[in-house]
Tab-separated table of C-alpha atoms in Angstrom:
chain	number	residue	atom	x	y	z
A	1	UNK	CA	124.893	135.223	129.145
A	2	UNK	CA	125.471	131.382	129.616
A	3	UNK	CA	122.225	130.590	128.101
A	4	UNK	CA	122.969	133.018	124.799
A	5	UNK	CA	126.744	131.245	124.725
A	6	UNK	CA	124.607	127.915	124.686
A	7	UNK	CA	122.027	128.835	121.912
A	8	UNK	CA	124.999	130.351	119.803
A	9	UNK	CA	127.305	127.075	120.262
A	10	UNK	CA	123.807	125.038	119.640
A	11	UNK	CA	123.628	126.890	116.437
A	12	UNK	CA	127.136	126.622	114.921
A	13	UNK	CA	126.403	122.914	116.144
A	14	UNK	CA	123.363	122.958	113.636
A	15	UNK	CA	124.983	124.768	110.610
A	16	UNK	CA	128.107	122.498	111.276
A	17	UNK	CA	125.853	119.428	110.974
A	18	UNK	CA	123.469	120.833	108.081
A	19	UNK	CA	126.680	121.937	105.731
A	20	UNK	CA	128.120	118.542	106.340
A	21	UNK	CA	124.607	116.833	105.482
A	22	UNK	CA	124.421	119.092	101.995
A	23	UNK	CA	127.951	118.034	100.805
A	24	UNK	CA	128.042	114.215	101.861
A	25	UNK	CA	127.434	113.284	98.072
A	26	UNK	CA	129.821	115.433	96.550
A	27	UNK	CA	132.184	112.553	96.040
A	28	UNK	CA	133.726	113.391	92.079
A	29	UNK	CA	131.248	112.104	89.886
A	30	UNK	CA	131.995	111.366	85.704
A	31	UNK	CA	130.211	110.994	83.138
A	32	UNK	CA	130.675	107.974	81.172
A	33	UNK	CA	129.304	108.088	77.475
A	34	UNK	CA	129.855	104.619	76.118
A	35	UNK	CA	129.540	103.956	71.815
A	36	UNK	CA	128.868	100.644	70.787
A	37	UNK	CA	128.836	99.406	67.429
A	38	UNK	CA	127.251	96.087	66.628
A	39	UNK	CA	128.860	94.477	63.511
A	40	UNK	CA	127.324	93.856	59.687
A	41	UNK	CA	127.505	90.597	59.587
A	42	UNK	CA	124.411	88.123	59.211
A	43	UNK	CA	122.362	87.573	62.927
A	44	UNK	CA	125.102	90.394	64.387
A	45	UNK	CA	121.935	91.764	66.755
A	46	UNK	CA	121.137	90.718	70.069
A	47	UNK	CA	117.975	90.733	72.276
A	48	UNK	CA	120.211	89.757	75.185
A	49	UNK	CA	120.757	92.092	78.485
A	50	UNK	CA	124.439	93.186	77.586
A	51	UNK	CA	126.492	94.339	81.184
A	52	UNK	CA	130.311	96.425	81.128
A	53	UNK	CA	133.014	96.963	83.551
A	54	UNK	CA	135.335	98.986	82.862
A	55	UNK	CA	138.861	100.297	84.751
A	56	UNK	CA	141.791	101.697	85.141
A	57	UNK	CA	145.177	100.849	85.134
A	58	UNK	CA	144.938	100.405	89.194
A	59	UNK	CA	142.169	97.581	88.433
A	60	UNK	CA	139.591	100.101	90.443
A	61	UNK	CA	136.457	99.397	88.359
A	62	UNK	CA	133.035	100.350	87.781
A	63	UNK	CA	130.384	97.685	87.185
A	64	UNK	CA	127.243	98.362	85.290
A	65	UNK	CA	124.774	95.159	85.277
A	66	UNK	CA	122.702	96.351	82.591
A	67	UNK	CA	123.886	99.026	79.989
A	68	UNK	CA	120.622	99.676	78.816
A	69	UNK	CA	118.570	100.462	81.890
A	70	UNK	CA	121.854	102.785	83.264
A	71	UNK	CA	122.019	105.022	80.535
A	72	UNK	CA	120.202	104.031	77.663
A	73	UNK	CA	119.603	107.258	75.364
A	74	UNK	CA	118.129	105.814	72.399
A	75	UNK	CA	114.079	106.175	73.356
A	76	UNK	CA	111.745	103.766	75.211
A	77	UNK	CA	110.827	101.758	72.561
A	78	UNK	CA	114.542	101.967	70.939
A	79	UNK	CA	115.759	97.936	69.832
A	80	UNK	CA	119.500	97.990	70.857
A	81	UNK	CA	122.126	95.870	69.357
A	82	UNK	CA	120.979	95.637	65.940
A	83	UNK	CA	122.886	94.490	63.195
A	84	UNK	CA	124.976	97.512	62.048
A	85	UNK	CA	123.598	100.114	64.898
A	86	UNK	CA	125.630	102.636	66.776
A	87	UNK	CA	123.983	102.917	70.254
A	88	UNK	CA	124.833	105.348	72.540
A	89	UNK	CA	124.546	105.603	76.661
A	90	UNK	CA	125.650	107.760	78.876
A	91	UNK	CA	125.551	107.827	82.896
A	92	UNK	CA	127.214	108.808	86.500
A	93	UNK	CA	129.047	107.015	88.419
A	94	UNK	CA	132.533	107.501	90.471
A	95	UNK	CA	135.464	108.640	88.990
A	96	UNK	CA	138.203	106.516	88.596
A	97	UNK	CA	141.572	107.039	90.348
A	98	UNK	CA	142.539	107.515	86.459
A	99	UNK	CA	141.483	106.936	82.968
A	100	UNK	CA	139.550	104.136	81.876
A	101	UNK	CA	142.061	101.582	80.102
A	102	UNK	CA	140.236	98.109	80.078
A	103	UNK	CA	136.847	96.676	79.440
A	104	UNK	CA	134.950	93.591	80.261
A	105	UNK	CA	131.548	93.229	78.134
A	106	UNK	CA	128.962	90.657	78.980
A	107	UNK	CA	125.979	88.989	77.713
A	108	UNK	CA	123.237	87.304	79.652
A	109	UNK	CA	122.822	84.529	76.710
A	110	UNK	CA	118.692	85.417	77.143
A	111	UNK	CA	116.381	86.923	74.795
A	112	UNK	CA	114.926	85.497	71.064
A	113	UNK	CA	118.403	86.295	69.609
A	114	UNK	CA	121.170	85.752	72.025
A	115	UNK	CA	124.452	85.968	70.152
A	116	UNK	CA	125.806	89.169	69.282
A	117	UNK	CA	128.973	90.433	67.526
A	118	UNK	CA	130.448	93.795	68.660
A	119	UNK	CA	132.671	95.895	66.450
A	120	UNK	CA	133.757	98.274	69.417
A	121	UNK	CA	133.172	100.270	72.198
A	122	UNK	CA	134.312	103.574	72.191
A	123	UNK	CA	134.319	105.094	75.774
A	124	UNK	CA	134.218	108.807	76.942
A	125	UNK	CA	135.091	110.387	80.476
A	126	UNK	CA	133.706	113.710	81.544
A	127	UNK	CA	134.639	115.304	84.790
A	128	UNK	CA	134.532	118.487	86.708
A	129	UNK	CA	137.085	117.201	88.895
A	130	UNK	CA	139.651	115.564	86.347
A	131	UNK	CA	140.420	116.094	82.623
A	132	UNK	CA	138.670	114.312	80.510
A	133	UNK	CA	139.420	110.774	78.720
A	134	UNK	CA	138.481	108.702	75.874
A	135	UNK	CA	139.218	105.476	74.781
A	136	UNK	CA	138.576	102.883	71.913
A	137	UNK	CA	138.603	99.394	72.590
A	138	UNK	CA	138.501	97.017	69.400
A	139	UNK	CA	136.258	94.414	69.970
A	140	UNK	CA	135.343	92.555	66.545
A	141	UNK	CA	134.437	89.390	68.047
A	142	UNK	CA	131.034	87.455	68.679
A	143	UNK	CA	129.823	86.845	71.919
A	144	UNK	CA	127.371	83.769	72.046
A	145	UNK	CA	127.877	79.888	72.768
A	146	UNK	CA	127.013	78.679	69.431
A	147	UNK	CA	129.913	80.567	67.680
A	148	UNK	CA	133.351	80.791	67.866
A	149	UNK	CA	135.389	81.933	70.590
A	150	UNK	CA	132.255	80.280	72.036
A	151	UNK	CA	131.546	82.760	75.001
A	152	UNK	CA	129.600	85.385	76.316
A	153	UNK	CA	132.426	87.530	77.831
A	154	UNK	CA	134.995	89.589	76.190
A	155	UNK	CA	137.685	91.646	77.885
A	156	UNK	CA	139.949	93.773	76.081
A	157	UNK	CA	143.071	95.677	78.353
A	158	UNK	CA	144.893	98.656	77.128
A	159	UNK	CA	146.641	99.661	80.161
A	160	UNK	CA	149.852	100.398	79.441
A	161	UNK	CA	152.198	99.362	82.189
A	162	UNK	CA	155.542	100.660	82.924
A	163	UNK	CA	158.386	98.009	83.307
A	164	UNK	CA	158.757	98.861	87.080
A	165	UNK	CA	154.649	99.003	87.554
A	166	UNK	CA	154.878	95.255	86.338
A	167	UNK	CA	157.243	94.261	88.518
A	168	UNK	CA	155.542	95.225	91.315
A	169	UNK	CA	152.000	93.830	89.978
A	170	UNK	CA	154.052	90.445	89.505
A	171	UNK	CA	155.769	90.901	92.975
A	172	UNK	CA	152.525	91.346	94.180
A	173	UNK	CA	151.040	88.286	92.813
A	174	UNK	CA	153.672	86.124	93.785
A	175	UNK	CA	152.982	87.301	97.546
A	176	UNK	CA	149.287	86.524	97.288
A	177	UNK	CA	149.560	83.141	96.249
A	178	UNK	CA	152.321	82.213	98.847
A	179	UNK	CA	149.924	83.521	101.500
């Protein structure tokens, strides 16, 4: 009788173990589906590896190093960031704490054609877990050395912040630079 009670709490030991092992990446995933849209103008196109963070209003982000190789969906042999192209991507990663409200975009400053001008990005959120999101950010702006604003990073926030959110954000910052 002991040695059955044994084998049975052995078991339920197992099962326990094996149920916890099969859910341990069920963490809410999204999908992120990211349109970019790289301006008319003359030399708009870029060879250049092109990276995004993105976050919400929390400042929890999500940092992909290389847009292309995370969820390129253009084909193999597909030139992204051409003058005037609409490239899409799409990928998984964790789900944000809540929707996506600012944007970071960076270029590496490498390839045959480094500068690049971006008309926008235009961001969707997919979730089991959460409603979905989307959200436009307005870029119109080169990103390259040799033109103006003269860099390869451009950040665009459209968190809206209530007046007693900002107070604490600013209360906050005041207490981590007297510390």
């Amino acid at each position: 009788m002991v040695g059955r009670d044994v084998l049975l709490l052995s078991l339920l030991v197992i099962i326990t173990i094996s149920v916890d092992v099969a859910f341990a990446d069920r963490e809410p995933h999204c999908v992120y589906t990211f349109y970019i849209e790289t301006g008319q103008v003359e030399s708009a196109g870029t060879d250049s590896i092109i990276s995004v963070k993105i976050s919400d209003k929390s400042g929890q982000d999500i940092d992909i190093p290389n847009i292309v190789t995370w969820g390129g969906l253009m084909g193999p042999s597909y030139d992204y960031f051409e003058k005037g192209s609409l490239d899409i991507f799409s990928g998984k990663a964790q789900c944000l704490p809540s929707p996506i409200c600012s944007l970071s975009l960076t270029s590496d400053g490498s390839g045959v054609y480094p500068a690049w001008f971006v008309n926008y990005v235009d961001v969707t959120t997919v979730s089991v877990q959460a409603k979905s999101a989307h959200q436009y950010f307005d870029v119109e702006q080169w990103l390259a050395t040799d033109t103006p604003p003269y860099n390869l990073t451009v950040a665009r926030d459209n968190c809206k912040v209530s007046p007693m959110e900002g107070i604490g954000r600013v209360g906050s910052e005041i207490r981590k630079s007297l510390s």
